[in-house]
Every structure is written in C-alpha cells, then in structure tokens.
Short mmCIF file of C-alpha atoms in Angstrom, two decimals:
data_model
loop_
_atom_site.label_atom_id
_atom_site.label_comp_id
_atom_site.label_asym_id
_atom_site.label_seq_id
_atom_site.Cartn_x
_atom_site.Cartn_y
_atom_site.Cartn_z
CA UNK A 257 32.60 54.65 -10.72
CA UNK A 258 31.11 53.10 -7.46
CA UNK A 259 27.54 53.46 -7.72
CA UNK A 260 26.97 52.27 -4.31
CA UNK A 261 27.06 55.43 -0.91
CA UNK A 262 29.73 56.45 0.81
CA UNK A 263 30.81 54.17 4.00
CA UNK A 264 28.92 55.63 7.25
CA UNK A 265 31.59 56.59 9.83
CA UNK A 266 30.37 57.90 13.12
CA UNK A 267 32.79 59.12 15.65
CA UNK A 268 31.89 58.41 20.25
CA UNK A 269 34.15 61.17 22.07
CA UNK A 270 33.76 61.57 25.31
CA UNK A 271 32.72 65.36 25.82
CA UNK A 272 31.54 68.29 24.24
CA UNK A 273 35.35 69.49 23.93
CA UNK A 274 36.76 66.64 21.87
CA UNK A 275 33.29 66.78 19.81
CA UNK A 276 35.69 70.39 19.09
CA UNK A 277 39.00 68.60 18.85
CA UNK A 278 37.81 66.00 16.15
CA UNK A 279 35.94 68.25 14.26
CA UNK A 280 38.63 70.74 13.60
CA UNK A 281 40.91 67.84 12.59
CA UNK A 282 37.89 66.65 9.72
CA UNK A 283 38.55 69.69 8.46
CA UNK A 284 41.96 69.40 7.28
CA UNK A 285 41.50 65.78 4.89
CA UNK A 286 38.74 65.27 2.00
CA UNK A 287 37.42 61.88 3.61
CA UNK A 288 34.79 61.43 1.06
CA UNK A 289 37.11 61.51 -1.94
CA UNK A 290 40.14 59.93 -0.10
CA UNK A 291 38.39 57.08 1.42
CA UNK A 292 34.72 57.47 -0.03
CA UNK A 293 33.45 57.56 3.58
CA UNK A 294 31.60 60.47 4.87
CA UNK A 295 31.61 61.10 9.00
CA UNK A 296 27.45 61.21 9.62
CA UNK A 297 27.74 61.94 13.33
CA UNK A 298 30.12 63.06 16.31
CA UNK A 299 28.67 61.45 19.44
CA UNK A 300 29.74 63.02 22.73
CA UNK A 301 28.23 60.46 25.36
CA UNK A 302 29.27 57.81 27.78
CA UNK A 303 26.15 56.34 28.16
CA UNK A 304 26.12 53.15 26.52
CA UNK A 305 22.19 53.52 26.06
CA UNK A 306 22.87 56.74 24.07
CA UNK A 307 25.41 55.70 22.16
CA UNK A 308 23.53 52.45 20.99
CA UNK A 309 20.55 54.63 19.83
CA UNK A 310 23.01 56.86 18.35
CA UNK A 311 25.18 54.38 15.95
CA UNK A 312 22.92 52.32 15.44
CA UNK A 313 23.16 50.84 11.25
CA UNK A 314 26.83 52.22 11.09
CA UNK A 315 29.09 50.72 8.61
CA UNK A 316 31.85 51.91 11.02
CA UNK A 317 32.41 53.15 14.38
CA UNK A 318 35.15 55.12 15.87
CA UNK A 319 35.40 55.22 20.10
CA UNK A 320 37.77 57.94 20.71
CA UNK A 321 38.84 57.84 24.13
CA UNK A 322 41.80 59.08 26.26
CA UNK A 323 44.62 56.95 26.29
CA UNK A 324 44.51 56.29 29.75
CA UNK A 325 43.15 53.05 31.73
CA UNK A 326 39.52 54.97 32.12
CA UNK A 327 39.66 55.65 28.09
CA UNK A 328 40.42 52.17 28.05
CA UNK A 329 37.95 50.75 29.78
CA UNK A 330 35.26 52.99 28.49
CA UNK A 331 36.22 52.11 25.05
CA UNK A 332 35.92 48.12 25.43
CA UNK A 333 32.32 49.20 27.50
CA UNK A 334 31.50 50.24 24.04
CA UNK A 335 33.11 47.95 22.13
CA UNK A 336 30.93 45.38 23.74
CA UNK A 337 27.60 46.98 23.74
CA UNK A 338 27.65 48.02 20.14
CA UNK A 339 28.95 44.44 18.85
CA UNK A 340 26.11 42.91 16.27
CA UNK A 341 24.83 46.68 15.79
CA UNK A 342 27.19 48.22 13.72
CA UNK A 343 29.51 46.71 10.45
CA UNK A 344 32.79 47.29 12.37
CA UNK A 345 34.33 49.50 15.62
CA UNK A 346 37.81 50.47 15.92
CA UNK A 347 39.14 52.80 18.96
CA UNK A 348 41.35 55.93 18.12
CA UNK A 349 43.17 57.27 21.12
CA UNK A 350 43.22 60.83 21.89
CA UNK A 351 46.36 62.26 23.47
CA UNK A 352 46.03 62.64 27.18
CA UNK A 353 45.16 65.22 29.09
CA UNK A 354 44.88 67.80 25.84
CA UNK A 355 43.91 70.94 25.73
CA UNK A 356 41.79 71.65 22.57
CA UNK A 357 43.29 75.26 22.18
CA UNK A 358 46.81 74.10 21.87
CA UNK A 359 45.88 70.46 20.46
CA UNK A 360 47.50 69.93 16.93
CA UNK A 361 44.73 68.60 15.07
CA UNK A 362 47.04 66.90 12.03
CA UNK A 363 47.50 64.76 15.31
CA UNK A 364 43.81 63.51 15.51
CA UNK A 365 43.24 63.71 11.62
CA UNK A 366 46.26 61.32 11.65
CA UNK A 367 44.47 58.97 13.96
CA UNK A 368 41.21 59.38 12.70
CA UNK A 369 42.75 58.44 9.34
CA UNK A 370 44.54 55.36 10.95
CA UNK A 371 41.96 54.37 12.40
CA UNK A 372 39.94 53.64 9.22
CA UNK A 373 42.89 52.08 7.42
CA UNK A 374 42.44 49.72 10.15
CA UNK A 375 38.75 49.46 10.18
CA UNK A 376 39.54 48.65 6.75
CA UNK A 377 42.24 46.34 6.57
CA UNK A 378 40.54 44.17 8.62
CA UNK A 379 37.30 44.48 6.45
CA UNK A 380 39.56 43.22 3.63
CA UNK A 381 40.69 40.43 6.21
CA UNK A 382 36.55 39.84 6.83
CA UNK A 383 36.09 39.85 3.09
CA UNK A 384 38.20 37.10 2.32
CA UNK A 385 37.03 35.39 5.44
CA UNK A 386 33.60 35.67 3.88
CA UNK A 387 34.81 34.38 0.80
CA UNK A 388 36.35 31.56 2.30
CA UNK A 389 33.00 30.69 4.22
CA UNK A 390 31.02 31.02 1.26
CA UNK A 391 33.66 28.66 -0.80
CA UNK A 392 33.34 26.12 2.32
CA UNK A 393 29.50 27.00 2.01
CA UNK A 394 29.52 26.11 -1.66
CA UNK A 395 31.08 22.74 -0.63
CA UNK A 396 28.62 21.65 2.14
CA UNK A 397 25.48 22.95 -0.14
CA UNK A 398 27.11 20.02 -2.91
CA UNK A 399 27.67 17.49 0.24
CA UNK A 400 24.02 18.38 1.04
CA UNK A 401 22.51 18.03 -2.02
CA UNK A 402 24.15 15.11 -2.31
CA UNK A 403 23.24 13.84 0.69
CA UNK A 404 20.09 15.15 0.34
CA UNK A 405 19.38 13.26 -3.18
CA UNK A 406 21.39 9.85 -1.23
CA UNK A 407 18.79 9.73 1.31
CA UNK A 408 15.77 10.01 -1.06
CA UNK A 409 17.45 7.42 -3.12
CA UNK A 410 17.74 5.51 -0.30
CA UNK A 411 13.95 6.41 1.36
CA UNK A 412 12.67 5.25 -2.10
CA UNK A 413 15.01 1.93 -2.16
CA UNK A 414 13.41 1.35 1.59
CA UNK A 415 10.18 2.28 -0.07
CA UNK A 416 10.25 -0.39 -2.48
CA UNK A 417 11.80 -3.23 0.11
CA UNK A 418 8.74 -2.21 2.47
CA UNK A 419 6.67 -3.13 -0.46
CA UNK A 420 8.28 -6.13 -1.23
CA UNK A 421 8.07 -7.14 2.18
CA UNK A 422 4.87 -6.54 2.57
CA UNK A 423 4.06 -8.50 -0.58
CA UNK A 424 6.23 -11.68 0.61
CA UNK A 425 4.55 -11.36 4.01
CA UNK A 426 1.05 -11.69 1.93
CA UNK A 427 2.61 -15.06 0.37
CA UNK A 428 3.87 -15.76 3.15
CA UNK A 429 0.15 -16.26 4.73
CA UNK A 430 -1.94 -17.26 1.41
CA UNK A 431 0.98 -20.49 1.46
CA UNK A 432 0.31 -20.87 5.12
CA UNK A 433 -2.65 -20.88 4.41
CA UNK A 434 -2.40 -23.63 1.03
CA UNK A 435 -0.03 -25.47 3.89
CA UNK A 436 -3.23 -25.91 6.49
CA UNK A 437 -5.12 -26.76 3.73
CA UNK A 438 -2.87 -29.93 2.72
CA UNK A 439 -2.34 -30.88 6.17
CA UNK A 440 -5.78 -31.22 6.44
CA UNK A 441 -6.07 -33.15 3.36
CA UNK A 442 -3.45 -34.83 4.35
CA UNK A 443 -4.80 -35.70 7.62
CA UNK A 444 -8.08 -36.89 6.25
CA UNK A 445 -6.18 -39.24 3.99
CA UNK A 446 -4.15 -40.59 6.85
CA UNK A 447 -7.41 -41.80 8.27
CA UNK A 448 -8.53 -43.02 4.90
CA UNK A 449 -5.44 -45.32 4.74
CA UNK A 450 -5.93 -46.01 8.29
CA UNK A 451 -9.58 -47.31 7.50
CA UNK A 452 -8.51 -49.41 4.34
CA UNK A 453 -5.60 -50.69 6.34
CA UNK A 454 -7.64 -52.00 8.66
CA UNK A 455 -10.42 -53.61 6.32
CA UNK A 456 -7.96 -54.91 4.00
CA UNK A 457 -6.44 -56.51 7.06
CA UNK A 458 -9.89 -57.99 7.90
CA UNK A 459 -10.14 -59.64 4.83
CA UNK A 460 -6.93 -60.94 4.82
CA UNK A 461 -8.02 -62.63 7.83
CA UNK A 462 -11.42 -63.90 6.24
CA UNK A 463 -11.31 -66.41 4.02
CA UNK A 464 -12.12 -66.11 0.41
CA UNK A 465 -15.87 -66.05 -0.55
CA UNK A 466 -17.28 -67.50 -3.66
CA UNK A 467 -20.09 -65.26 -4.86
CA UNK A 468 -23.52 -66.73 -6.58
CA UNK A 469 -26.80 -65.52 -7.73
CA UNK A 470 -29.51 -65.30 -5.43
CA UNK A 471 -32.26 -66.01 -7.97
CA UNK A 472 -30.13 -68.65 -9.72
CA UNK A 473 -29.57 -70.45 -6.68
CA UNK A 474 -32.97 -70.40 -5.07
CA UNK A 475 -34.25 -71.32 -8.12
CA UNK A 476 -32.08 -74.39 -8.43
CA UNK A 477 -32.87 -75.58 -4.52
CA UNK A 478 -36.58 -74.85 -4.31
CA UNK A 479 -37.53 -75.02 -8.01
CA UNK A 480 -39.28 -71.60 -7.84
CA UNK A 481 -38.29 -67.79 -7.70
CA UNK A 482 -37.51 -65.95 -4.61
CA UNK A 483 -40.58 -63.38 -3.91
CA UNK A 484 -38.47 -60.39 -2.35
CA UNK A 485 -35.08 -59.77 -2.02
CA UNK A 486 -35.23 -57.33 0.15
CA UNK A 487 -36.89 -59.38 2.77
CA UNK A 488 -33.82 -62.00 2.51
CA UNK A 489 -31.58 -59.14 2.78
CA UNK A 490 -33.51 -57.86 6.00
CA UNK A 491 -33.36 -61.47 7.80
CA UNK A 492 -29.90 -61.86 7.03
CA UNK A 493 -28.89 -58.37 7.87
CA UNK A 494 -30.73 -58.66 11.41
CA UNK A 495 -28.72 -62.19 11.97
CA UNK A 496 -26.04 -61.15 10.64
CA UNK A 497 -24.17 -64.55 10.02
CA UNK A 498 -20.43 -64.92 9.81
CA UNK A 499 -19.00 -65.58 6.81
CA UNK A 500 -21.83 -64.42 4.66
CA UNK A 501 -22.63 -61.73 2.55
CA UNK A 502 -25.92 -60.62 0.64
CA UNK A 503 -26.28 -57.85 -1.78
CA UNK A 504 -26.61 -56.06 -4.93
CA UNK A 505 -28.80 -59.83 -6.07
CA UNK A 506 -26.07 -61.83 -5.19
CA UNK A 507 -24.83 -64.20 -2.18
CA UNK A 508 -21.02 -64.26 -0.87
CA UNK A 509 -19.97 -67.61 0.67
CA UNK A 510 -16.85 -69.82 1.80
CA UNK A 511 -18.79 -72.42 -0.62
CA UNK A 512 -21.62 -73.23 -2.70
CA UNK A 513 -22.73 -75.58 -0.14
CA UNK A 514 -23.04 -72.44 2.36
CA UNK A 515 -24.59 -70.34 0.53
CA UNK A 516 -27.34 -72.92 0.06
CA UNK A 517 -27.66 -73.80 3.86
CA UNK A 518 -28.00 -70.03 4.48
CA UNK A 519 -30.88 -69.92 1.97
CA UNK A 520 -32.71 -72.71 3.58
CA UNK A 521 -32.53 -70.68 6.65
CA UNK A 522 -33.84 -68.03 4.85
CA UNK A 523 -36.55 -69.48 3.26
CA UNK A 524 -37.38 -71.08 6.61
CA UNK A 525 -37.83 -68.12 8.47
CA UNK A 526 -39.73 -66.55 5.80
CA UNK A 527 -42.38 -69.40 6.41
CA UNK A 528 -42.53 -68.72 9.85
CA UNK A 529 -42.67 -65.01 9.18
CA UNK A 530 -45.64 -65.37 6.90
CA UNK A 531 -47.21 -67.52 9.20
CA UNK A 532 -47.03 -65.51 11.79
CA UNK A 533 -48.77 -62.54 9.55
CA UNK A 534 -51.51 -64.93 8.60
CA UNK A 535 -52.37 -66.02 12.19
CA UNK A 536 -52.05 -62.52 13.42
#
C-alpha cells in the first residue's frame, strides 16, 4: 500500500454558485479511493493575487471556468500566474450559462474526473520525461567526470612540463653561463697565442745566440772573478744592446767573440763607475 498522502487537488471557480455546482458533483465519486487524491480547497476568486495565495504547494490545480471566450481567457490568466507554484493545472469547463438548480452534476463530476485523468496522463508523460532527463543526466555526469578527471590529468601533465621547463630554463642559464666563461678563457688565450706569435716571430727574425757563463768568461779575459752580477746586469739593462742578453749568470750572444766585447764594455764602465764613487 502507498505509504506516501493523497495527491492535493484544489479546484478555482469563478463564484460562490459554482463553489455549489462542484461541490454537489464531489459528492457523487469516492476521489480518495478512486484516484487517491483528496480535493483540499474550492476557490471562488478571480483575483489572480487570491488565487496564488490560495493554491499555493498544490500537487494539482483545476481552473473551472465557463466555456465561453471570458472563461477562456480567465483560465489562461491563471494558467500563467500559477505556473512554477503548483505540480500541474488543467482547466475543466463548466457548461455555459447553467443554472445550479437544474445543473446535472454527473456532468461536472464527469469533468472534474476528466480533468484529472488528464492532469495525470500528462504527469505520466512528465515522468518519463524526467526519466529520460535523468538517463541523459546520468550520461553528462560520466562525460563530466570524465572530463573532469581528463583535465586534471592534463593540469598535472602541464604541471610537470612547467617544471621541466623551468628546470631546462635553469640549464639553460648555468651553460650560458659555463659558455661566457669559455669565451673568456678563450679570449684570454687568443691573446696568449697572439703574444707568443708575435715573440716567436721576433726570434725568428733574430739570429741565433750562443749562450756562455758570465763568471767563466770574465774569468778567462781578465784573469779574475766578476765582483757583482747584478751591477753587470744593471749597465747592460740601462744600455740595452742589441743582440745581447744577460741573465740568470749567463751571457746570450751571436758569438763568443761578442759576448767578450760586451764584457769589456762592462768592465769598462764599471771602472769609470767606481771612479766616479771614489772622487765623489
């Protein structure tokens, strides 16, 4: 047995006399056990404000209006005003002109009871349309979710290309910087070679020097030892002679024959030099 209440019907007439006319047709059919519905209220009004406060929450809604034009239109006045308030609202047409003392009422019960059939035919029709929008519903939740777990896939697969992006950027720069480094070595190099190229050139240019003792040779020409090397190395630095070269204890000379004339201009000086020191 259906736990749930009975379907609320309420009934718009327009006056106090078909409030009459309907209610002696309820009596004549068992709604609540032939259609589990019970009829809550009978609402004589055309005001559209009072009839709005009136149905308000309805599962259904009857407007029964003459069947005239003015019926007509006062029915789809209704019709409009109570849509998205009540479950459903069907019209039932009264017979024109009536007169509720000579007004069969099997001829309203018959309409009121046609009038729900319809209400709930196309409640049936609504019901399937509902289950058809909750199938389709079912489908675009799945195409969601899926989407849904696509793009997260796809914000973590950007996720981890940002990173790696990020981390090739950062080689990027610590090789730039490696690069600057080597083209600075490199650089420095360049002038390196530059600077050998250009003294090996000079002593290609030069011609070879033989290379003899300073001590041995002054010792052989003057028959005594040289008293300071550094003193030779000072006068011949501050004449700077071509073509020779003192250092380290030794002399560098085209010949031997040079590199004894340059000492004998050495020693020379260094006679005048000490004579000078002794006069002064």
């Amino acid at each position: 047995m259906d736990n749930k209440g009975p379907v609320d019907v309420r009934i718009i007439v327009e006056g106090a006399s078909d409030v009459e006319s309907v209610s002696r047709a309820l009596q004549r059919v068992s709604l609540g056990a032939k259609y589990h519905i019970t009829i809550s209220s009978i609402v004589p009004t055309t005001s559209l404000e009072i009839a709005l406060r009136a149905v308000e929450g309805a599962d259904i809604v009857l407007i029964a209006t003459d069947v005239d034009q003015t019926g007509r239109e006062l029915a789809d006045k209704f019709r409009e005003a109570l849509r998205g308030h009540v479950g459903h609202i069907e019209r039932m047409k009264l017979p024109y002109g009536h007169d509720v003392e000579y007004l069969d009422p099997d001829l309203i019960r018959e309409e009121i009871e046609n009038a729900i059939i319809r209400a709930g035919l196309q409640t049936l029709t609504g019901i399937r349309s509902l289950s058809d929008m909750k199938e389709r519903l079912g489908e675009c939740q799945k195409k969601l979710d899926e989407a849904i777990a696509e793009n997260t896939a796809l914000r973590d697969e950007n996720t981890r290309l940002q990173d790696e992006v990020e981390a090739g950027n950062e080689r990027i720069e610590s090789l730039r910087g490696e690069l600057n480094q080597l083209e600075e070595k490199f650089r420095l190099l360049e002038e390196e070679y530059s600077k050998l190229e250009t003294r090996f050139s000079e002593l290609e240019d030069k011609e070879l020097l033989e290379t003899f003792s300073i001590t041995d040779l002054w010792r052989e020409t003057f028959g005594e030892e040289p008293d300071d090397l550094e003193r030779i190395y000072f006068v011949t630095d501050h004449i700077k002679p071509e073509g020779i070269i003192l250092g380290q204890g030794s002399i560098a000379a085209p010949s031997r024959d040079d590199a004894v004339e340059w000492l004998r201009i050495i020693k020379s000086a260094l006679v005048f030099t000490e004579k000078d020191e002794e006069s002064s």
